Every structure is written in structure tokens, then in C-alpha cells.
Coordinates of C-alpha atoms in Angstrom, one line a residue:
M1 CA 0.0 0.0 0.0
D2 CA 1.5 3.3 -1.0
A3 CA 0.7 6.7 0.4
K4 CA -2.0 7.4 -2.2
T5 CA -3.9 4.2 -1.4
F6 CA -3.4 4.8 2.3
R7 CA -5.1 8.2 1.9
E8 CA -8.1 6.6 0.2
F9 CA -8.4 3.7 2.7
G10 CA -7.8 6.0 5.7
K11 CA -10.5 8.5 4.6
A12 CA -12.9 5.7 3.9
A13 CA -12.2 4.2 7.3
V14 CA -12.8 7.5 9.1
D15 CA -16.1 7.9 7.2
Y16 CA -17.0 4.4 8.3
V17 CA -16.2 5.1 11.9
A18 CA -18.1 8.4 11.9
D19 CA -21.2 6.7 10.3
Y20 CA -21.0 3.9 12.8
M21 CA -20.9 6.3 15.8
E22 CA -23.7 8.5 14.4
N23 CA -26.0 5.4 13.9
I24 CA -24.9 3.3 16.8
R25 CA -28.3 3.4 18.5
D26 CA -29.7 1.4 15.6
C27 CA -27.5 -1.5 16.5
D28 CA -28.6 -4.2 19.0
I29 CA -26.2 -3.7 21.9
L30 CA -25.4 -7.5 22.0
P31 CA -24.6 -9.5 18.9
S32 CA -26.7 -12.5 17.7
V33 CA -23.9 -14.7 16.8
K34 CA -22.9 -18.0 18.5
P35 CA -19.4 -19.1 19.6
G36 CA -17.3 -20.0 16.6
Y37 CA -19.3 -18.0 14.1
L38 CA -16.2 -16.3 12.6
F39 CA -14.4 -19.6 11.9
D40 CA -16.9 -20.5 9.3
L41 CA -16.8 -17.1 7.6
L42 CA -13.0 -16.8 7.2
P43 CA -10.5 -18.9 5.2
K44 CA -8.3 -21.3 7.2
D45 CA -5.1 -19.7 5.9
M46 CA -4.0 -16.2 5.1
P47 CA -4.3 -15.0 1.5
E48 CA -1.3 -15.6 -0.7
T49 CA -1.8 -12.4 -2.6
S50 CA -2.8 -8.9 -1.6
E51 CA -6.5 -8.0 -1.5
D52 CA -8.2 -4.6 -2.3
W53 CA -8.9 -2.4 0.7
R54 CA -12.5 -1.9 -0.4
D55 CA -13.1 -5.7 0.0
I56 CA -11.5 -5.6 3.4
L57 CA -13.6 -2.7 4.7
E58 CA -16.7 -4.4 3.3
D59 CA -15.8 -7.5 5.2
V60 CA -15.4 -5.5 8.4
D61 CA -19.0 -4.4 8.0
R62 CA -20.3 -7.8 6.8
I63 CA -18.3 -10.2 9.1
I64 CA -16.7 -8.3 12.0
K65 CA -19.4 -5.8 12.9
P66 CA -22.1 -8.5 13.5
G67 CA -19.9 -10.0 16.2
I68 CA -19.3 -6.7 18.1
T69 CA -20.7 -5.8 21.5
H70 CA -21.2 -2.1 21.0
W71 CA -19.4 -0.6 24.1
Q72 CA -19.8 2.9 22.8
S73 CA -23.6 2.6 22.5
P74 CA -25.6 4.6 25.1
N75 CA -27.6 1.4 25.5
M76 CA -24.5 -0.2 27.2
H77 CA -25.2 -0.2 31.0
A78 CA -23.0 -3.1 32.0
F79 CA -19.7 -3.0 33.9
Y80 CA -18.2 0.5 33.9
P81 CA -17.8 2.9 30.9
T82 CA -15.0 2.4 28.5
A83 CA -14.4 5.9 27.3
S84 CA -13.8 7.1 23.8
S85 CA -14.1 10.3 21.8
F86 CA -13.2 11.5 18.3
P87 CA -10.1 13.4 19.6
A88 CA -8.8 10.3 21.4
M89 CA -9.3 8.3 18.2
V90 CA -7.2 10.8 16.2
G91 CA -4.5 10.8 19.0
D92 CA -4.4 7.1 18.9
M93 CA -4.0 7.2 15.1
L94 CA -1.0 9.5 15.4
C95 CA 0.4 7.3 18.1
N96 CA 0.2 4.3 15.8
A97 CA 1.7 6.3 12.9
F98 CA 4.8 7.4 14.9
S99 CA 5.0 3.8 16.3
V100 CA 7.7 4.7 18.8
I101 CA 8.8 2.3 21.6
G102 CA 9.3 4.7 24.5
F103 CA 11.3 2.6 26.9
S104 CA 13.8 5.4 27.5
W105 CA 14.2 9.2 26.9
I106 CA 16.5 8.8 24.0
A107 CA 14.1 6.3 22.3
S108 CA 11.8 9.3 21.7
P109 CA 12.2 12.3 23.9
A110 CA 8.7 13.6 23.1
C111 CA 7.2 10.3 24.3
T112 CA 8.7 10.6 27.8
E113 CA 8.4 14.4 28.2
L114 CA 4.8 14.7 27.0
E115 CA 3.9 11.9 29.5
V116 CA 5.5 13.9 32.3
V117 CA 3.6 17.0 31.3
V118 CA 0.1 15.4 30.9
M119 CA 0.5 13.3 34.1
D120 CA 1.2 16.6 36.0
W121 CA -1.8 18.2 34.2
L122 CA -4.0 15.3 35.3
A123 CA -2.7 15.3 38.9
K124 CA -3.5 19.0 39.2
F125 CA -6.9 18.5 37.6
L126 CA -7.7 15.8 40.1
K127 CA -6.2 17.9 42.9
L128 CA -3.9 15.1 44.1
P129 CA -1.3 15.8 46.8
E130 CA 1.7 17.7 45.3
E131 CA 4.0 14.8 46.2
F132 CA 2.6 12.9 43.2
L133 CA 3.8 15.5 40.7
H134 CA 6.9 15.2 38.7
S135 CA 7.4 19.0 39.1
H136 CA 7.5 18.6 42.9
E137 CA 11.0 18.5 44.4
G138 CA 10.4 15.0 45.8
P139 CA 10.8 11.6 44.1
G140 CA 7.2 11.2 43.1
G141 CA 5.5 11.3 39.8
G142 CA 3.0 9.7 37.4
I143 CA 3.1 7.2 34.6
I144 CA 0.5 5.9 32.1
Q145 CA 0.0 2.2 32.5
G146 CA -2.1 0.0 30.4
S147 CA -4.8 -0.8 33.0
A148 CA -5.6 -0.8 36.7
S149 CA -4.6 -4.4 36.7
E150 CA -1.0 -3.5 35.7
S151 CA -0.9 -0.6 38.2
I152 CA -2.0 -2.8 41.1
L153 CA 0.5 -5.5 40.2
V154 CA 3.4 -3.0 39.9
A155 CA 2.5 -1.6 43.4
L156 CA 2.3 -5.0 44.9
M157 CA 5.6 -6.2 43.5
A158 CA 7.4 -3.0 44.4
A159 CA 6.0 -3.2 48.0
R160 CA 7.2 -6.9 48.0
E161 CA 10.7 -6.1 47.0
Q162 CA 10.9 -3.2 49.5
A163 CA 9.7 -5.4 52.3
V164 CA 12.1 -8.2 51.5
K165 CA 15.0 -5.7 51.5
H166 CA 13.8 -4.2 54.8
W167 CA 13.3 -7.5 56.6
K168 CA 16.6 -8.9 55.4
Q169 CA 18.4 -5.9 56.9
K170 CA 16.4 -6.2 60.1
H171 CA 16.7 -10.0 60.4
P172 CA 19.9 -11.1 58.6
E173 CA 19.3 -14.6 60.1
M174 CA 16.3 -15.0 57.9
S175 CA 16.7 -16.3 54.3
E176 CA 15.0 -14.4 51.5
S177 CA 12.7 -17.3 50.7
D178 CA 11.6 -17.4 54.4
I179 CA 10.7 -13.7 54.2
R180 CA 8.8 -14.1 51.0
G181 CA 6.9 -17.0 52.4
K182 CA 5.6 -14.9 55.3
L183 CA 4.3 -11.9 53.3
V184 CA 0.6 -11.2 53.3
S185 CA -1.5 -8.6 51.6
Y186 CA -5.0 -7.2 52.2
S187 CA -7.9 -5.9 50.3
S188 CA -11.7 -5.9 50.5
D189 CA -14.0 -8.7 49.3
Q190 CA -15.6 -5.9 47.2
S191 CA -12.4 -5.2 45.3
N192 CA -12.0 -6.0 41.7
S193 CA -10.8 -9.5 40.7
C194 CA -7.6 -8.0 39.4
V195 CA -6.5 -7.5 43.0
E196 CA -6.8 -11.2 43.7
K197 CA -5.0 -11.9 40.5
A198 CA -2.2 -9.6 41.5
G199 CA -1.6 -11.7 44.6
V200 CA -1.4 -14.8 42.4
L201 CA 1.0 -13.3 39.9
G202 CA 3.1 -11.7 42.7
A203 CA 3.2 -14.9 44.7
V204 CA 1.8 -13.2 47.8
T205 CA -1.1 -14.3 49.9
M206 CA -4.0 -11.9 49.4
R207 CA -6.5 -11.7 52.2
L208 CA -9.9 -10.4 51.0
L209 CA -11.4 -9.0 54.2
P210 CA -15.2 -8.8 54.6
A211 CA -16.4 -5.2 54.1
N212 CA -18.9 -3.7 56.5
D213 CA -22.7 -3.4 55.9
E214 CA -22.1 -0.4 53.7
F215 CA -19.6 -2.4 51.5
I216 CA -16.7 -0.4 52.9
L217 CA -13.3 -1.6 54.1
T218 CA -12.3 0.3 57.3
G219 CA -9.1 0.7 59.3
E220 CA -10.7 -1.2 62.2
I221 CA -11.3 -4.3 59.9
L222 CA -7.8 -4.1 58.6
E223 CA -6.1 -3.8 62.0
K224 CA -7.9 -6.8 63.3
A225 CA -6.5 -8.9 60.4
V226 CA -3.0 -7.4 60.7
L227 CA -2.8 -8.2 64.4
K228 CA -4.0 -11.7 63.9
D229 CA -1.3 -12.2 61.2
L230 CA 1.4 -10.7 63.3
E231 CA 0.6 -13.1 66.1
Q232 CA 1.2 -15.9 63.6
G233 CA 4.6 -14.5 62.6
L234 CA 3.5 -13.2 59.2
I235 CA 4.6 -10.0 57.6
P236 CA 1.9 -7.5 56.5
L237 CA 2.9 -6.1 53.1
I238 CA 0.4 -4.0 51.3
C239 CA -3.3 -2.9 51.6
I240 CA -5.1 -2.3 48.3
A241 CA -8.0 0.0 49.0
T242 CA -10.8 0.8 46.5
L243 CA -12.5 4.1 45.7
G244 CA -15.4 2.9 43.6
T245 CA -15.8 -0.8 44.0
T246 CA -16.9 -2.9 41.1
G247 CA -20.2 -4.1 42.6
T248 CA -21.7 -0.9 44.1
C249 CA -19.1 1.9 43.6
A250 CA -18.5 2.0 47.4
Y251 CA -15.6 4.0 48.8
D252 CA -13.2 2.4 51.3
D253 CA -12.3 4.5 54.3
I254 CA -8.9 5.8 53.2
P255 CA -8.1 8.0 56.3
S256 CA -8.5 5.1 58.8
L257 CA -6.8 2.6 56.5
G258 CA -3.9 5.1 56.1
A259 CA -3.5 5.4 59.8
V260 CA -3.3 1.7 60.3
C261 CA -0.9 1.3 57.4
Q262 CA 1.5 3.9 58.8
K263 CA 1.3 2.3 62.2
Y264 CA 2.4 -1.1 60.9
N265 CA 4.6 0.0 58.0
I266 CA 2.2 -1.3 55.3
W267 CA 2.2 0.1 51.7
L268 CA -1.2 1.6 51.0
H269 CA -2.3 1.6 47.4
V270 CA -5.6 3.0 46.2
D271 CA -7.5 1.6 43.2
A272 CA -9.6 4.6 42.0
A273 CA -10.1 3.2 38.5
Y274 CA -13.7 4.5 38.1
A275 CA -14.4 7.0 40.9
G276 CA -11.0 8.8 40.7
S277 CA -12.5 11.1 38.1
A278 CA -14.7 12.6 40.8
F279 CA -11.6 14.0 42.5
A280 CA -11.9 16.8 40.0
L281 CA -15.3 18.0 41.3
E282 CA -15.4 20.1 44.4
E283 CA -18.7 18.5 45.4
F284 CA -16.8 15.2 45.8
S285 CA -13.7 16.7 47.5
H286 CA -14.3 14.3 50.4
L287 CA -13.1 11.4 48.2
R288 CA -9.7 13.0 48.4
N289 CA -9.5 12.7 52.2
G290 CA -6.5 10.6 53.2
L291 CA -4.7 10.6 49.9
E292 CA -1.7 12.2 51.6
L293 CA -1.3 8.8 53.4
V294 CA -1.2 6.8 50.2
E295 CA 2.0 5.4 48.7
S296 CA 0.5 4.9 45.2
L297 CA -2.8 5.1 43.4
N298 CA -4.3 4.4 40.0
F299 CA -7.1 5.9 37.9
N300 CA -8.5 4.8 34.5
M301 CA -8.7 7.7 32.0
H302 CA -10.4 5.2 29.8
K303 CA -13.4 5.0 32.1
F304 CA -14.5 8.7 32.5
L305 CA -12.1 11.1 30.8
M306 CA -12.9 10.4 27.1
V307 CA -9.6 8.7 26.4
N308 CA -9.9 5.3 24.8
F309 CA -8.5 2.1 26.2
D310 CA -5.8 1.4 27.2
C311 CA -4.9 4.4 29.4
A312 CA -4.5 4.1 33.1
G313 CA -2.8 6.8 35.2
M314 CA -0.7 5.7 38.1
W315 CA 1.0 8.0 40.6
L316 CA 3.8 7.1 43.1
K317 CA 4.8 9.2 46.1
D318 CA 8.4 7.7 45.8
A319 CA 9.1 6.4 42.4
N320 CA 12.5 5.3 43.5
K321 CA 11.0 2.4 45.4
V322 CA 9.6 1.0 42.1
V323 CA 12.7 1.8 40.1
D324 CA 14.9 0.1 42.7
S325 CA 12.7 -3.0 42.5
F326 CA 12.5 -3.3 38.7
N327 CA 15.7 -1.8 37.5
V328 CA 17.5 -4.0 34.9
D329 CA 19.9 -1.8 33.0
P330 CA 21.8 -3.5 30.1
I331 CA 24.5 -1.5 28.3
Y332 CA 22.5 -1.2 25.0
L333 CA 19.8 0.9 26.8
K334 CA 22.2 3.4 28.2
H335 CA 22.4 7.0 26.9
K336 CA 24.4 10.1 27.8
Y337 CA 21.4 12.0 29.1
E338 CA 20.4 9.5 31.7
G339 CA 19.4 11.1 35.0
Q340 CA 19.4 14.7 33.7
N341 CA 16.6 17.1 34.5
K342 CA 14.7 14.4 36.4
M343 CA 13.7 12.8 33.1
P344 CA 12.5 9.3 34.0
D345 CA 13.2 6.1 32.0
F346 CA 9.6 4.8 32.3
R347 CA 10.7 1.2 31.6
H348 CA 11.7 1.0 35.2
W349 CA 8.2 2.0 36.4
Q350 CA 6.3 -0.8 34.6
I351 CA 6.2 -4.5 33.8
P352 CA 7.1 -4.5 30.0
L353 CA 10.2 -3.0 28.5
G354 CA 8.4 -1.3 25.5
R355 CA 5.6 1.2 25.8
R356 CA 3.2 3.0 23.5
F357 CA 3.1 6.8 23.1
R358 CA -0.2 6.9 25.0
A359 CA 0.4 10.5 26.2
L360 CA -0.2 11.7 22.6
K361 CA -3.9 10.7 22.7
V362 CA -4.3 12.1 26.2
W363 CA -2.7 15.4 25.1
V364 CA -4.9 15.7 22.0
T365 CA -8.1 14.8 24.0
F366 CA -7.4 17.2 26.9
R367 CA -6.6 20.1 24.6
T368 CA -9.7 19.5 22.5
I369 CA -12.1 19.0 25.4
G370 CA -10.5 21.2 28.1
A371 CA -10.8 20.8 31.9
E372 CA -14.2 22.5 31.9
G373 CA -15.5 20.1 29.3
L374 CA -14.2 17.1 31.2
R375 CA -15.8 18.2 34.4
A376 CA -19.1 18.8 32.5
Y377 CA -18.9 15.3 31.0
I378 CA -18.5 13.7 34.5
R379 CA -21.4 15.7 35.9
K380 CA -23.5 14.7 32.9
H381 CA -23.0 11.0 33.8
I382 CA -24.0 11.7 37.4
D383 CA -27.1 13.6 36.4
L384 CA -28.2 10.8 34.1
A385 CA -27.8 8.3 36.8
K386 CA -29.9 10.5 39.1
R387 CA -32.6 10.4 36.5
F388 CA -32.6 6.6 36.4
E389 CA -32.5 6.5 40.2
N390 CA -35.7 8.6 40.3
F391 CA -37.4 6.2 37.9
V392 CA -36.5 3.3 40.2
L393 CA -37.8 5.1 43.3
S394 CA -41.1 6.0 41.6
D395 CA -42.0 2.4 40.8
S396 CA -43.0 0.4 43.9
R397 CA -42.1 -2.9 42.2
F398 CA -38.4 -2.1 42.5
E399 CA -36.0 -1.3 45.3
M400 CA -32.5 0.2 45.6
V401 CA -29.8 -2.1 46.9
A402 CA -27.2 0.6 47.7
N403 CA -27.1 4.4 47.4
R404 CA -26.5 5.7 43.9
S405 CA -22.8 6.4 43.4
L406 CA -21.6 8.6 40.6
G407 CA -23.0 7.1 37.4
L408 CA -24.0 3.7 38.9
V409 CA -27.4 2.7 40.2
C410 CA -27.8 -0.7 41.9
F411 CA -31.4 -1.9 42.0
R412 CA -33.6 -5.0 41.8
P413 CA -37.2 -6.0 41.4
K414 CA -38.8 -6.8 44.8
G415 CA -39.1 -10.5 45.4
D416 CA -36.7 -13.5 45.3
N417 CA -33.4 -13.8 43.3
L418 CA -35.1 -15.8 40.6
R419 CA -37.2 -12.8 39.6
T420 CA -34.0 -10.7 39.2
T421 CA -32.3 -13.3 37.1
E422 CA -35.4 -13.8 34.9
L423 CA -35.6 -10.0 34.3
L424 CA -32.0 -9.9 33.3
N425 CA -32.5 -12.9 31.0
Q426 CA -35.4 -11.2 29.3
L427 CA -33.4 -8.0 28.8
T428 CA -30.3 -9.9 27.5
E429 CA -32.4 -12.0 25.1
R430 CA -33.9 -8.9 23.5
K431 CA -30.5 -7.2 23.1
Q432 CA -31.9 -3.6 23.4
I433 CA -29.9 -2.7 26.5
Y434 CA -27.1 -4.5 28.3
L435 CA -27.0 -4.9 32.1
I436 CA -25.2 -7.3 34.4
Q437 CA -26.1 -9.0 37.7
A438 CA -24.1 -8.7 40.9
K439 CA -24.7 -9.9 44.5
R440 CA -24.1 -9.0 48.1
G441 CA -24.3 -12.0 50.3
N442 CA -27.3 -14.0 49.0
L443 CA -29.0 -11.0 47.5
H444 CA -28.9 -10.6 43.7
F445 CA -29.3 -7.2 42.0
L446 CA -28.8 -5.4 38.8
R447 CA -26.2 -2.7 38.0
F448 CA -27.2 0.1 35.7
C449 CA -24.2 2.3 34.8
I450 CA -24.2 5.3 32.4
C451 CA -21.9 4.3 29.6
G452 CA -21.4 5.0 25.9
M453 CA -19.7 7.8 24.1
D454 CA -22.7 10.2 24.0
P455 CA -25.4 9.2 26.4
Q456 CA -28.6 11.4 26.5
E457 CA -31.7 11.7 28.7
E458 CA -33.8 9.9 26.1
D459 CA -31.4 6.9 26.3
V460 CA -32.1 6.6 30.0
D461 CA -35.8 6.9 29.3
F462 CA -35.6 4.2 26.7
A463 CA -33.7 1.9 29.1
W464 CA -36.2 2.4 31.8
K465 CA -39.2 1.6 29.6
E466 CA -37.5 -1.5 28.4
I467 CA -36.8 -2.6 32.0
Q468 CA -40.5 -1.9 33.0
S469 CA -41.9 -3.7 30.0
Q470 CA -39.8 -6.8 30.6
L471 CA -40.7 -6.9 34.3
D472 CA -44.3 -6.9 33.1
V473 CA -43.5 -10.0 31.1
V474 CA -41.7 -11.7 34.0
L475 CA -44.6 -11.0 36.5
K476 CA -47.2 -12.2 34.0
T477 CA -45.3 -15.4 33.5
E478 CA -45.0 -15.9 37.2
F479 CA -48.7 -15.4 37.6
L480 CA -49.6 -17.8 34.9
N481 CA -47.3 -20.4 36.2
A482 CA -48.7 -20.0 39.7
V483 CA -52.3 -20.3 38.4
K484 CA -51.3 -23.4 36.4
N485 CA -49.7 -24.9 39.5
D486 CA -52.9 -24.3 41.6
V487 CA -55.1 -25.8 38.9
D488 CA -52.9 -28.9 38.7
I489 CA -53.1 -29.3 42.5
I490 CA -56.8 -28.9 42.6
S491 CA -57.3 -31.3 39.6
Q492 CA -55.1 -33.9 41.2
K493 CA -57.1 -33.7 44.5
F494 CA -60.4 -33.8 42.7
S495 CA -59.4 -36.8 40.7
K496 CA -58.3 -38.6 43.8
D497 CA -61.6 -37.8 45.6
V498 CA -63.7 -39.1 42.7
Y499 CA -61.7 -42.3 42.5
I500 CA -62.0 -42.9 46.3
N501 CA -65.8 -42.6 46.0
G502 CA -65.8 -45.5 43.6
T503 CA -66.1 -43.5 40.3
A504 CA -63.6 -43.6 37.5
P505 CA -61.1 -40.7 37.4
I506 CA -62.3 -37.7 35.5
S507 CA -60.9 -37.2 32.0
E508 CA -58.3 -34.6 31.1
K509 CA -61.0 -32.8 29.1
S510 CA -63.2 -32.6 32.2
K511 CA -60.4 -31.1 34.2

């Protein structure tokens, strides 16, 4: 493909994307294909000769699009939002065009320096403690990781290596393997599954402590677990708190957790993947309480800030602790500007060596939307969730399971868990909107989250009418089944009575 053909293909692809986004409400949110559908539509081997781009783009529409779950549709209400915007798409295209591998400053100076700039922009926008800024005189700073999962794993492994080093110095009689075998980490049973996975990958026991009745992990709960482990000779390592849990978007008590972590020399990491966006709003300033006690935190720009996946911000109060843990510095990666002007070599801050120029799409998006526009976008999600919450409260057939939190509403139809499951099955089968089920203890409920690239009030109204209509179907089916069951019982009893009286059992027609 030469530049001329690239221009034609590229412009056609942009038109295709723009048309797709403008008409996304016309698509069923869930595909109708079955597992393996694509294997029957594609050849078993790659083509020997080149094919025309027009045929390829046509097959995207004919073969690929039918198998897409439309995450940018405003009818997506499952999980949490995966952000996108036209500026972010353009930024990603430029990133792909430059195709730099930014493992060091010299590998592409703009890649490193732009990331330093936008991460300080974002830290100020979110009003984080100044210790997390690159521009602060301390050793802190921010980096763009791929996801919250990576950020949490980096924090856990850095804390692990720091703890091993500390305990080896404190107890030289202990072997390194003995120390590693005694390490234990803590989080809430409401935390994301990636926390538990980090414990597996980091070879550290992860205790998922039961949250309180409000789904919150507190310092009191943590301290009881820590004291119990200390009595058994174990070594408390890290606590991973959550601001915006997956199930109900609950907020762990960071001030009390921070006090306990400082008391017992435990690394405190905060996973604010979803709710971290609210730091930027003064009406949610209370969510920032206790962040001065935190060693590290992460926040997903690809959830709320209109930057597409993958793009997770991570900040460290002392980046040297991570660098010291991960530093592998072969001669072929050295350059004469190392260590000058506090320019980080971000390869020491992450798991992989190579890294994408993610800062470019962040920069393009932030400049295009502006801080004011980003704050308005967050508030819009919150207002739309309030609208849905009012719908739930106005229908006596439904109940709230937890307080609405940012753009998430947790609710259920009153009755047993089967009714909730049947309602979800009905909604999923119709493919008009997409919700998921969660549970707290034995109680099942539905999560309704504001998602999509451009959600509007009419989208929330559409979703609520769909939910109401399908609950009507569920309740009608329940009623008919109950009536049928009663008739069967009466019929069986009547047949038995007639037979006992010496008369032949009544016929099915008579019943």
C-alpha cells in the first residue's frame, strides 16, 4: 500500500467510523452470533496475494461488525464505561503512525516528556497531593500504565521487594525465601478481581477482608486482620483499597486505612479506577480525604475522561521504590542524558520494556475538550444516573440495593433472586440494553451504569421503559405459572376424591 492508497483507505475508514458512531443506537447492543461463528466465515489460511482495501472494509461491515458488542452505545449499561471520543481516536492514530517504543528518553524524547507533562496536568486537575507531581522536588510522579490491573501488580511487586530488603536488613538470620513465604497482603471482598490476580502473579497471599454493611473496608477491619497475622509470625505487606468498588461503587475509608498502614509500615495503594474522576469535582472533594497517606494510586482515564482504552494513570509518592525494585539496565539501553533534568526512564516503572506513546492521545483529548468540558462530562453521567434512580424510586415494584454512586445505580425487582435473574435474562435476550447482575451475600441485584460515548436523557428513558416492560413479562409469566400450578393441584385432588368414591377418574377434558 502506497501513500496514495493509504489516503483513500484512511479516509474511507474515518467515514465508516463516523457513520458507525452516528448510527450506533440502531445496533442491537449485543450480537446475535454464536461461539465459533467467525471460523466458518474466514478462510483457514491467510491469503497468498494482496486484496483490495475496499473488499477488506466491506468484510469489516459484513463479518466483524455482527460480532461486536457495542461498548460505545448509550444502551450499554453493564460493567463501567470504556471511554472514547473522536479526539482520542485521532490521537491514537497519530500514536500508531509514529509507532515509537518509549522505553527510554532517547528512544523518543517527546514520548517521555509529554507523558511527564500530561500526568502533572492530570494530577492537578484531580487535585492530588503535590508529592505525586513530577514538578515537585520530591521523588514522586505519574506514569501511564495500560490498566488498573497493571498498576496494582506494579504496586504489589514494588512493595514486596521493598519489604524483603527491609526485613533482610532487620533480620539477617532469615533467608530471602523465608521472608517471601511470610508476606501477606490485604484488600476488600468488594475489590476488583484483578486485586486477587495480582496476589497470584506476585506470589503473595492476598486476604480479601469482609467489608462492612455499607460495602466499605475500614481501618478497624484491617487492623484486626493485621494483628492476627502478626501473632502468627507473618509479615503484613500492602493494603489495596478501592475508591469505587466494582459491585456498588463504594468508597473504602482511606483515612482510617492510612493510619493503620502507617502504624504497621504497610504500603497503601488506592485503586480509584472509576471513581477517581470525581476528585476533579469540588462536590466530591471528600473522596480525596486521606490521599496524603497513600504510597501509590491508579485511575483509569479510559473510564471517564474520554480517552480510549488502554490508558490508566498511576502515581507514586516515591518512584525510586519502584525503580529500585524493577531496574534492569543493560548497556545497550544506556544513553548520555540519563538522570538529567529528572527525566524518567519509564521502563523502570512498569512490567514490560516497551511502551506506547499513550500520552499523545491524552494530550490531544485534553486540549480538544479542556478541563471545563471534562468536568461537565463527568457531571452529565452523574445527572443521568440520578434520572434513572428517580425512575426506580417511583416504581413500587423495584427497590434500591445501595445508594446511587456517581454514574451507577444498583437496584432489583422486589421478590426473590429468581425474579431478578429472569428479568436480566429477558433484557439480555432482547438485546436492546445490556446490564449485568451482581450480588451481596445472597441478594442478587442489577447494576445500571451510564456508559457510551454520548449518552442522553432519552437513552435513559428508553432503558427504563425496556426494563419496566420486561418486568411486566416476568410478572405475567410468574402469575400464569402460579395459576397453572394451583389448577394442577386442585385437579389432582379432585381426581383422587372421585376415585375414592368409587367413580372412574375424570378425563383430562373434564379437568
